[in-house]
Amino acid sequence: MNSTVVADSVRAAIARNAASTLLARSTALAACTDKPGEILRTFLSPAMERVHQRMQPWFETAGAIVSVDRAGNLRAFYPSASNENSPRLLIGSHLDTVPNAGAYDGVLGVLMGLALVEGLSGRKMPFAVEIIGFSDEEGTRFGIPFLGSRAVVNQLDDALLGKDANGITIREALSDYAAGHPEAIETSLSSMTTGYLEFHIEQGPVLESKKLALGVVDSLAGQSRCHLVFNGRAGHAGTTPMLLRRDALAAAAEWMTRCEMIASNVEGLMATVGQISAEPGGVNVIPGTVRCSLDVRHTDDTVRGQSVRVILEEAHAIAARRGMQVDAEEYHAQPAVHLDSAMISLCDKAVRQAGYASIRMTSGAGHDAMVIAPHLPAAMVFLRSPGGISHHPDESVLEEDVAAAIHAGLCFLDEFALFLAEKEGNPIA
Ligand code: HGY
Ligand code: MN
Ligand code: MN
């Protein structure tokens, strides 16, 4: 079947049926975890393999050819009507998670790609569709995010020496994976790939506060990730007078409250200490060494850069006042990104065509779209997050919003076909 635009009532009916299937699949994939009792899937892990095994038949039944690439990304190729070297639309998101995650962050965007090719019900478009499930966006295993999407745009080289908790480097993890997956294909994208579309839960309260199902993302805040090590002096908790201590945890605690105050006083600035460990960790031992993370976000890269400098200088000043020193390093910086205006207007049109209002949004969360966007025209559609909850087991999504997204996504496919035809100067008959 070639690409005749189907009646919108048909698309709406397809979308309603497909929404419950997508939710059931999200629940099934949530069982693929590296840590029983919570959802945790990390880069190239056994749970990630199980997700690939679960998804493969779903994609094949939909008429897609499934492979994995050498960075552990899941790749499903749905051919075009001409089945030749046609333009290609990339749809996807990530399959990895944060610790103790919800069931929709990332996964929903990959299942949306599957739902859209299924929703074509065998119809072929004048472009191919490649659905991609990125192997690592959160950076849970190595602390460095976006490994899957960076691999497909050949931007992984300067991260290869990053080490996980077991001292394994990203380079070693990749060569082990390739050795175990001789069938894995090249990571780079086809040169015929002409656009990227990512559906994702908003992970915040905005759409819910405006009673909207969908939002169209036009920009994503930049983010910095830092390591800090406060080097004090361990000592006896019972015999060391308070004034003679070099308590690394007290220094870190003082710094964290300053961090919160600095961020609270800069419009739109977010600063988070998500990880902290105190050594040696005895109840009766003054902590001598404290290691912690710092995550800083802002839509303006200059403000973010200045804020990182101020916050790290504060750590040095507090440590100096307490007679100790601190090692602080920004090890990851991802600039803020504006998405592609043509792709954004196609999303606006598709959402409206599906009968939904939407707003333009800036994403405070990072997404693979920000890694892809400098290389491909990219756009994102957000789905409402009930309670604004995410990175938490209570993360959820409404079935009617998933139906809205699938409906809008099917409209997007037809819009994208028209857009390509106009671009090539031969409007579709
Ligand atoms: O951290 C983020 O913003 C995303 O969830 N990885
Ligand atoms: Mn996330
Ligand atoms: Mn995500």
Short mmCIF file of C-alpha atoms and ligand atoms in Angstrom, two decimals:
data_model
loop_
_atom_site.label_atom_id
_atom_site.label_comp_id
_atom_site.label_asym_id
_atom_site.label_seq_id
_atom_site.Cartn_x
_atom_site.Cartn_y
_atom_site.Cartn_z
CA MET A 1 0.00 0.00 0.00
CA ASN A 2 1.43 3.42 -0.78
CA SER A 3 1.07 6.58 1.20
CA THR A 4 -2.56 7.64 0.81
CA VAL A 5 -3.54 9.85 3.67
CA VAL A 6 -6.13 7.97 5.75
CA ALA A 7 -9.19 9.65 7.21
CA ASP A 8 -8.48 11.25 10.53
CA SER A 9 -11.27 9.29 12.20
CA VAL A 10 -9.38 6.11 11.22
CA ARG A 11 -6.17 7.51 12.70
CA ALA A 12 -8.00 8.40 15.91
CA ALA A 13 -9.42 4.87 16.21
CA ILE A 14 -6.01 3.31 15.53
CA ALA A 15 -4.48 5.57 18.17
CA ARG A 16 -7.05 4.69 20.84
CA ASN A 17 -6.44 0.95 20.34
CA ALA A 18 -2.69 1.34 20.19
CA ALA A 19 -2.46 3.33 23.44
CA SER A 20 -3.41 0.43 25.72
CA THR A 21 -0.93 -1.84 23.90
CA LEU A 22 1.83 0.72 24.44
CA LEU A 23 1.09 0.90 28.17
CA ALA A 24 1.03 -2.89 28.46
CA ARG A 25 4.39 -3.08 26.67
CA SER A 26 5.86 -0.44 29.00
CA THR A 27 4.81 -2.59 31.94
CA ALA A 28 6.31 -5.69 30.34
CA LEU A 29 9.62 -3.91 29.69
CA ALA A 30 9.67 -2.56 33.27
CA ALA A 31 10.20 -6.17 34.37
CA CYS A 32 13.54 -6.14 32.52
CA THR A 33 15.69 -4.81 35.36
CA ASP A 34 19.24 -5.23 36.64
CA LYS A 35 18.02 -4.89 40.23
CA PRO A 36 15.02 -6.94 41.39
CA GLY A 37 12.50 -4.80 43.26
CA GLU A 38 13.16 -1.65 41.23
CA ILE A 39 13.52 -0.61 37.58
CA LEU A 40 17.22 -0.21 36.72
CA ARG A 41 18.67 -0.75 33.24
CA THR A 42 22.17 0.44 32.42
CA PHE A 43 24.51 0.60 29.45
CA LEU A 44 24.97 -2.83 27.76
CA SER A 45 23.55 -4.63 30.82
CA PRO A 46 21.78 -8.03 30.90
CA ALA A 47 18.45 -6.23 31.48
CA MET A 48 19.06 -4.20 28.33
CA GLU A 49 19.60 -7.44 26.38
CA ARG A 50 16.27 -8.71 27.70
CA VAL A 51 14.54 -5.52 26.55
CA HIS A 52 15.95 -6.05 23.06
CA GLN A 53 14.74 -9.67 23.05
CA ARG A 54 11.25 -8.60 24.16
CA MET A 55 10.98 -5.82 21.57
CA GLN A 56 12.37 -7.67 18.56
CA PRO A 57 9.22 -9.72 17.74
CA TRP A 58 7.02 -6.66 18.23
CA PHE A 59 9.04 -4.78 15.60
CA GLU A 60 9.27 -7.75 13.22
CA THR A 61 5.51 -8.31 13.32
CA ALA A 62 5.14 -4.63 12.38
CA GLY A 63 7.31 -5.24 9.29
CA ALA A 64 10.55 -3.75 10.59
CA ILE A 65 14.01 -5.29 10.31
CA VAL A 66 15.68 -5.35 13.73
CA SER A 67 19.38 -5.15 14.63
CA VAL A 68 21.62 -3.83 17.37
CA ASP A 69 24.56 -1.58 16.65
CA ARG A 70 28.03 -1.67 18.17
CA ALA A 71 27.05 0.79 20.91
CA GLY A 72 24.16 -1.43 21.98
CA ASN A 73 21.46 0.75 20.40
CA LEU A 74 18.40 -1.14 19.21
CA ARG A 75 17.72 -0.28 15.54
CA ALA A 76 14.46 -1.19 13.72
CA PHE A 77 14.17 -0.32 10.02
CA TYR A 78 10.73 0.06 8.41
CA PRO A 79 11.22 0.31 4.63
CA SER A 80 9.70 3.00 2.43
CA ALA A 81 7.17 2.40 -0.36
CA SER A 82 9.92 2.40 -2.98
CA ASN A 83 12.21 0.36 -0.70
CA GLU A 84 15.14 2.06 -2.38
CA ASN A 85 17.53 4.58 -0.95
CA SER A 86 14.72 6.83 0.32
CA PRO A 87 14.90 9.63 2.85
CA ARG A 88 14.65 8.26 6.38
CA LEU A 89 12.85 9.55 9.47
CA LEU A 90 14.49 8.55 12.75
CA ILE A 91 12.12 8.12 15.70
CA GLY A 92 13.35 7.10 19.11
CA SER A 93 14.49 7.70 22.64
CA HIS A 94 16.48 5.76 25.25
CA LEU A 95 15.94 2.34 26.87
CA ASP A 96 18.22 2.79 29.87
CA THR A 97 17.04 4.21 33.19
CA VAL A 98 18.09 6.02 36.34
CA PRO A 99 18.18 3.94 39.55
CA ASN A 100 14.70 3.10 40.91
CA ALA A 101 13.14 4.53 37.78
CA GLY A 102 9.63 4.82 36.44
CA ALA A 103 8.36 2.78 33.50
CA TYR A 104 8.06 5.50 30.84
CA ASP A 105 11.16 7.76 30.82
CA GLY A 106 12.78 6.94 27.46
CA VAL A 107 10.94 3.67 26.83
CA LEU A 108 7.77 5.51 25.85
CA GLY A 109 9.56 7.24 22.95
CA VAL A 110 10.81 3.96 21.51
CA LEU A 111 7.39 2.30 21.90
CA MET A 112 5.87 5.36 20.20
CA GLY A 113 8.01 4.64 17.13
CA LEU A 114 6.75 1.06 17.16
CA ALA A 115 3.13 2.20 17.58
CA LEU A 116 3.45 4.58 14.62
CA VAL A 117 4.79 1.98 12.19
CA GLU A 118 2.13 -0.46 13.45
CA GLY A 119 -0.44 2.33 13.02
CA LEU A 120 0.45 2.50 9.32
CA SER A 121 -1.12 -1.00 9.11
CA GLY A 122 1.18 -2.09 6.31
CA ARG A 123 1.03 1.26 4.49
CA LYS A 124 4.43 2.37 3.26
CA MET A 125 5.45 6.03 3.21
CA PRO A 126 7.65 7.78 0.64
CA PHE A 127 10.33 7.68 3.35
CA ALA A 128 11.72 4.90 5.49
CA VAL A 129 11.33 4.98 9.25
CA GLU A 130 14.14 3.92 11.57
CA ILE A 131 13.21 3.46 15.21
CA ILE A 132 16.12 3.66 17.63
CA GLY A 133 16.32 2.65 21.27
CA PHE A 134 19.42 4.37 22.64
CA SER A 135 21.56 2.24 24.93
CA ASP A 136 22.44 4.96 27.42
CA GLU A 137 21.04 8.45 27.92
CA GLU A 138 21.03 8.75 31.70
CA GLY A 139 24.72 8.02 32.29
CA THR A 140 23.84 5.78 35.25
CA ARG A 141 26.71 3.31 34.72
CA PHE A 142 29.57 5.66 33.74
CA GLY A 143 28.26 9.02 35.01
CA ILE A 144 28.65 10.25 31.41
CA PRO A 145 25.26 10.61 29.66
CA PHE A 146 24.10 10.21 26.04
CA LEU A 147 26.51 7.37 25.12
CA GLY A 148 24.04 5.79 22.66
CA SER A 149 23.14 8.94 20.77
CA ARG A 150 26.73 10.23 20.86
CA ALA A 151 27.81 6.97 19.22
CA VAL A 152 25.43 7.39 16.27
CA VAL A 153 26.67 10.94 15.60
CA ASN A 154 30.31 9.86 16.09
CA GLN A 155 30.84 12.03 19.18
CA LEU A 156 31.90 9.31 21.63
CA ASP A 157 35.70 9.47 21.33
CA ASP A 158 36.40 11.85 24.22
CA ALA A 159 34.32 9.76 26.61
CA LEU A 160 35.92 6.37 25.91
CA LEU A 161 38.22 6.48 28.94
CA GLY A 162 35.35 7.03 31.36
CA LYS A 163 35.27 4.29 34.03
CA ASP A 164 32.40 2.57 35.82
CA ALA A 165 32.36 1.53 39.49
CA ASN A 166 34.33 -1.63 38.57
CA GLY A 167 37.06 0.32 36.78
CA ILE A 168 35.90 -0.85 33.33
CA THR A 169 36.31 1.85 30.67
CA ILE A 170 33.65 2.65 28.08
CA ARG A 171 36.12 1.52 25.42
CA GLU A 172 36.49 -1.89 27.13
CA ALA A 173 32.73 -2.22 27.61
CA LEU A 174 32.18 -1.50 23.91
CA SER A 175 34.78 -4.01 22.73
CA ASP A 176 33.35 -6.70 25.06
CA TYR A 177 29.90 -5.96 23.63
CA ALA A 178 31.13 -6.13 20.03
CA ALA A 179 32.91 -9.43 20.75
CA GLY A 180 29.66 -10.83 22.15
CA HIS A 181 27.56 -9.40 19.28
CA PRO A 182 29.32 -10.14 15.96
CA GLU A 183 25.97 -9.40 14.28
CA ALA A 184 26.01 -5.77 15.55
CA ILE A 185 25.87 -3.19 12.78
CA GLU A 186 27.75 0.10 12.33
CA THR A 187 26.53 2.80 14.74
CA SER A 188 26.53 5.77 12.35
CA LEU A 189 23.25 6.93 10.87
CA SER A 190 22.39 6.45 7.21
CA SER A 191 23.27 9.53 5.16
CA MET A 192 19.63 9.43 3.98
CA THR A 193 18.39 10.21 7.50
CA THR A 194 16.63 13.56 7.19
CA GLY A 195 14.92 14.12 10.52
CA TYR A 196 14.65 12.98 14.13
CA LEU A 197 11.46 12.89 16.21
CA GLU A 198 11.40 12.03 19.92
CA PHE A 199 8.32 11.57 22.06
CA HIS A 200 9.00 11.81 25.80
CA ILE A 201 7.11 12.34 29.04
CA GLU A 202 7.51 15.94 30.18
CA GLN A 203 8.84 14.89 33.59
CA GLY A 204 7.55 18.17 35.03
CA PRO A 205 4.28 19.91 36.02
CA VAL A 206 3.69 22.35 33.16
CA LEU A 207 1.35 20.42 30.83
CA GLU A 208 -0.72 19.16 33.75
CA SER A 209 -1.02 22.71 35.15
CA LYS A 210 -2.32 23.86 31.75
CA LYS A 211 -4.58 20.78 31.35
CA LEU A 212 -2.82 19.85 28.09
CA ALA A 213 -2.04 16.35 26.84
CA LEU A 214 0.83 17.34 24.55
CA GLY A 215 3.54 19.98 24.24
CA VAL A 216 5.98 20.78 21.43
CA VAL A 217 9.55 21.29 22.60
CA ASP A 218 11.51 24.09 20.91
CA SER A 219 14.60 24.14 23.13
CA LEU A 220 16.43 22.14 25.80
CA ALA A 221 18.40 23.53 28.72
CA GLY A 222 22.14 22.96 28.78
CA GLN A 223 23.62 20.84 31.53
CA SER A 224 26.92 20.48 33.41
CA ARG A 225 27.99 17.51 35.53
CA CYS A 226 30.82 17.84 38.10
CA HIS A 227 32.72 15.63 40.55
CA LEU A 228 33.80 17.09 43.92
CA VAL A 229 36.05 15.45 46.54
CA PHE A 230 36.30 17.18 49.94
CA ASN A 231 39.61 16.08 51.50
CA GLY A 232 39.45 16.57 55.28
CA ARG A 233 40.91 14.37 58.01
CA ALA A 234 39.31 11.29 59.53
CA GLY A 235 39.40 11.17 63.31
CA HIS A 236 37.91 9.81 66.48
CA ALA A 237 34.33 11.02 67.02
CA GLY A 238 34.77 10.96 70.81
CA THR A 239 38.15 12.53 71.36
CA THR A 240 38.56 15.15 68.63
CA PRO A 241 37.36 18.60 69.81
CA MET A 242 34.97 20.29 67.35
CA LEU A 243 37.37 23.18 66.66
CA LEU A 244 40.21 20.83 65.74
CA ARG A 245 38.29 18.81 63.19
CA ARG A 246 38.67 18.65 59.42
CA ASP A 247 35.21 17.18 58.94
CA ALA A 248 34.76 16.60 55.16
CA LEU A 249 31.02 15.87 55.50
CA ALA A 250 30.33 19.04 57.50
CA ALA A 251 32.19 21.02 54.80
CA ALA A 252 30.18 19.33 52.03
CA ALA A 253 26.93 19.92 53.93
CA GLU A 254 27.71 23.64 54.34
CA TRP A 255 28.55 23.83 50.62
CA MET A 256 25.32 22.07 49.59
CA THR A 257 23.14 24.57 51.43
CA ARG A 258 25.10 27.38 49.71
CA CYS A 259 24.58 25.59 46.40
CA GLU A 260 20.81 25.53 46.96
CA MET A 261 20.83 29.23 47.92
CA ILE A 262 22.85 30.25 44.85
CA ALA A 263 20.54 28.34 42.49
CA SER A 264 17.39 29.62 44.21
CA ASN A 265 18.53 33.19 43.54
CA VAL A 266 19.15 32.81 39.80
CA GLU A 267 16.03 32.70 37.59
CA GLY A 268 15.77 29.31 35.84
CA LEU A 269 18.94 27.84 37.39
CA MET A 270 18.81 24.28 38.74
CA ALA A 271 21.62 22.80 40.86
CA THR A 272 21.42 19.29 42.32
CA VAL A 273 23.70 17.11 44.41
CA GLY A 274 22.36 13.65 43.60
CA GLN A 275 25.18 11.45 44.82
CA ILE A 276 27.30 11.66 48.00
CA SER A 277 29.53 9.22 49.84
CA ALA A 278 31.47 9.70 53.09
CA GLU A 279 34.63 7.75 53.92
CA PRO A 280 35.59 5.78 55.92
CA GLY A 281 31.89 5.60 56.85
CA GLY A 282 32.13 4.56 60.51
CA VAL A 283 29.46 5.83 62.90
CA ASN A 284 32.21 6.87 65.34
CA VAL A 285 34.65 8.25 62.75
CA ILE A 286 34.80 11.85 61.55
CA PRO A 287 34.49 11.64 57.74
CA GLY A 288 37.86 12.35 56.15
CA THR A 289 36.82 12.21 52.50
CA VAL A 290 33.49 13.06 50.86
CA ARG A 291 32.79 12.52 47.17
CA CYS A 292 29.72 14.11 45.59
CA SER A 293 28.17 14.97 42.24
CA LEU A 294 26.80 18.28 40.99
CA ASP A 295 24.26 18.69 38.17
CA VAL A 296 23.66 22.26 36.93
CA ARG A 297 21.07 23.24 34.29
CA HIS A 298 20.09 26.47 32.56
CA THR A 299 18.74 27.48 29.14
CA ASP A 300 21.47 30.12 28.82
CA ASP A 301 24.93 28.54 28.55
CA THR A 302 26.66 31.70 29.82
CA VAL A 303 24.56 31.72 32.98
CA ARG A 304 25.16 27.98 33.45
CA GLY A 305 28.94 28.38 32.98
CA GLN A 306 29.11 31.33 35.41
CA SER A 307 26.97 29.48 37.96
CA VAL A 308 29.18 26.38 37.82
CA ARG A 309 32.21 28.61 38.44
CA VAL A 310 30.55 30.40 41.39
CA ILE A 311 29.33 27.15 42.97
CA LEU A 312 32.73 25.45 42.66
CA GLU A 313 34.53 28.57 43.96
CA GLU A 314 32.21 28.42 46.97
CA ALA A 315 33.35 24.83 47.60
CA HIS A 316 37.01 25.95 47.56
CA ALA A 317 36.29 28.88 49.90
CA ILE A 318 34.42 26.72 52.43
CA ALA A 319 37.15 24.06 52.32
CA ALA A 320 39.88 26.67 52.81
CA ARG A 321 38.05 28.20 55.80
CA ARG A 322 37.91 24.73 57.32
CA GLY A 323 41.60 24.03 56.74
CA MET A 324 41.07 21.46 54.02
CA GLN A 325 41.04 21.37 50.26
CA VAL A 326 38.57 20.22 47.64
CA ASP A 327 39.10 18.75 44.17
CA ALA A 328 36.30 19.93 41.89
CA GLU A 329 36.00 19.15 38.18
CA GLU A 330 33.32 19.72 35.53
CA TYR A 331 33.57 16.49 33.53
CA HIS A 332 30.53 16.86 31.24
CA ALA A 333 29.02 19.95 29.60
CA GLN A 334 26.12 19.73 27.13
CA PRO A 335 25.19 23.09 25.56
CA ALA A 336 21.57 24.26 25.43
CA VAL A 337 19.94 23.34 22.13
CA HIS A 338 17.28 24.91 19.91
CA LEU A 339 15.40 22.34 17.85
CA ASP A 340 14.65 22.62 14.12
CA SER A 341 11.97 25.20 13.24
CA ALA A 342 10.61 23.24 10.25
CA MET A 343 10.30 20.04 12.27
CA ILE A 344 8.74 21.98 15.15
CA SER A 345 6.08 23.46 12.87
CA LEU A 346 5.34 19.99 11.48
CA CYS A 347 4.77 18.88 15.08
CA ASP A 348 2.54 21.91 15.77
CA LYS A 349 0.52 21.12 12.64
CA ALA A 350 0.25 17.42 13.44
CA VAL A 351 -0.89 18.05 17.03
CA ARG A 352 -3.50 20.54 15.81
CA GLN A 353 -4.64 18.16 13.02
CA ALA A 354 -5.15 15.47 15.63
CA GLY A 355 -7.42 17.93 17.41
CA TYR A 356 -5.22 18.88 20.36
CA ALA A 357 -4.03 22.20 21.66
CA SER A 358 -0.38 22.40 22.59
CA ILE A 359 2.22 24.86 23.79
CA ARG A 360 5.85 25.41 22.91
CA MET A 361 8.11 24.29 25.75
CA THR A 362 11.70 24.40 26.91
CA SER A 363 12.89 21.13 28.36
CA GLY A 364 14.74 21.34 31.68
CA ALA A 365 15.51 17.65 31.27
CA GLY A 366 18.20 16.52 28.88
CA HIS A 367 17.23 14.24 26.00
CA ASP A 368 18.92 12.43 23.14
CA ALA A 369 17.35 15.02 20.83
CA MET A 370 19.94 17.54 22.08
CA VAL A 371 22.78 15.30 20.92
CA ILE A 372 21.13 14.57 17.55
CA ALA A 373 19.93 18.14 16.85
CA PRO A 374 23.31 19.58 15.76
CA HIS A 375 23.50 16.81 13.12
CA LEU A 376 19.88 16.37 11.99
CA PRO A 377 16.70 18.49 12.01
CA ALA A 378 15.16 17.32 15.30
CA ALA A 379 11.92 17.85 17.21
CA MET A 380 10.32 16.56 20.40
CA VAL A 381 6.75 16.12 21.57
CA PHE A 382 6.06 15.95 25.31
CA LEU A 383 3.27 14.01 26.96
CA ARG A 384 1.75 15.24 30.24
CA SER A 385 3.36 13.86 33.41
CA PRO A 386 0.69 13.36 36.10
CA GLY A 387 1.92 15.04 39.29
CA GLY A 388 5.04 16.13 37.37
CA ILE A 389 6.64 13.00 38.79
CA SER A 390 9.59 11.32 37.07
CA HIS A 391 12.84 9.55 37.89
CA HIS A 392 10.63 7.78 40.44
CA PRO A 393 8.55 4.57 40.48
CA ASP A 394 5.37 6.70 40.65
CA GLU A 395 6.13 8.15 37.20
CA SER A 396 3.02 7.68 35.03
CA VAL A 397 1.31 8.67 31.80
CA LEU A 398 -2.40 8.83 30.89
CA GLU A 399 -3.75 6.40 28.30
CA GLU A 400 -5.70 9.18 26.61
CA ASP A 401 -2.48 11.22 26.31
CA VAL A 402 -0.70 8.26 24.72
CA ALA A 403 -3.62 7.99 22.26
CA ALA A 404 -3.28 11.72 21.57
CA ALA A 405 0.45 11.31 20.92
CA ILE A 406 -0.07 8.34 18.58
CA HIS A 407 -2.80 10.21 16.72
CA ALA A 408 -0.57 13.28 16.38
CA GLY A 409 2.34 11.03 15.39
CA LEU A 410 0.32 9.46 12.55
CA CYS A 411 -0.59 12.97 11.39
CA PHE A 412 3.11 13.86 11.60
CA LEU A 413 4.04 11.01 9.24
CA ASP A 414 1.66 12.36 6.59
CA GLU A 415 2.87 15.92 7.19
CA PHE A 416 6.47 14.76 6.87
CA ALA A 417 5.66 13.08 3.52
CA LEU A 418 4.15 16.33 2.21
CA PHE A 419 7.11 18.30 3.57
CA LEU A 420 9.63 16.07 1.78
CA ALA A 421 7.63 16.20 -1.46
CA GLU A 422 7.48 20.01 -1.35
CA LYS A 423 11.19 20.14 -0.55
CA GLU A 424 11.90 17.96 -3.61
CA GLY A 425 9.51 20.09 -5.66
CA ASN A 426 7.11 17.30 -6.53
CA PRO A 427 3.94 17.65 -4.42
CA ILE A 428 2.39 14.27 -3.66
CA ALA A 429 -0.60 13.56 -5.93
O1 HGY B 1 18.97 14.10 33.43
C1 HGY B 1 18.13 14.31 32.57
O2 HGY B 1 17.72 15.43 32.37
C2 HGY B 1 17.59 13.18 31.75
O3 HGY B 1 16.55 12.57 32.45
N1 HGY B 1 18.61 12.26 31.44
MN MN B 2 15.68 10.50 32.62
MN MN B 3 14.62 10.44 29.38
#
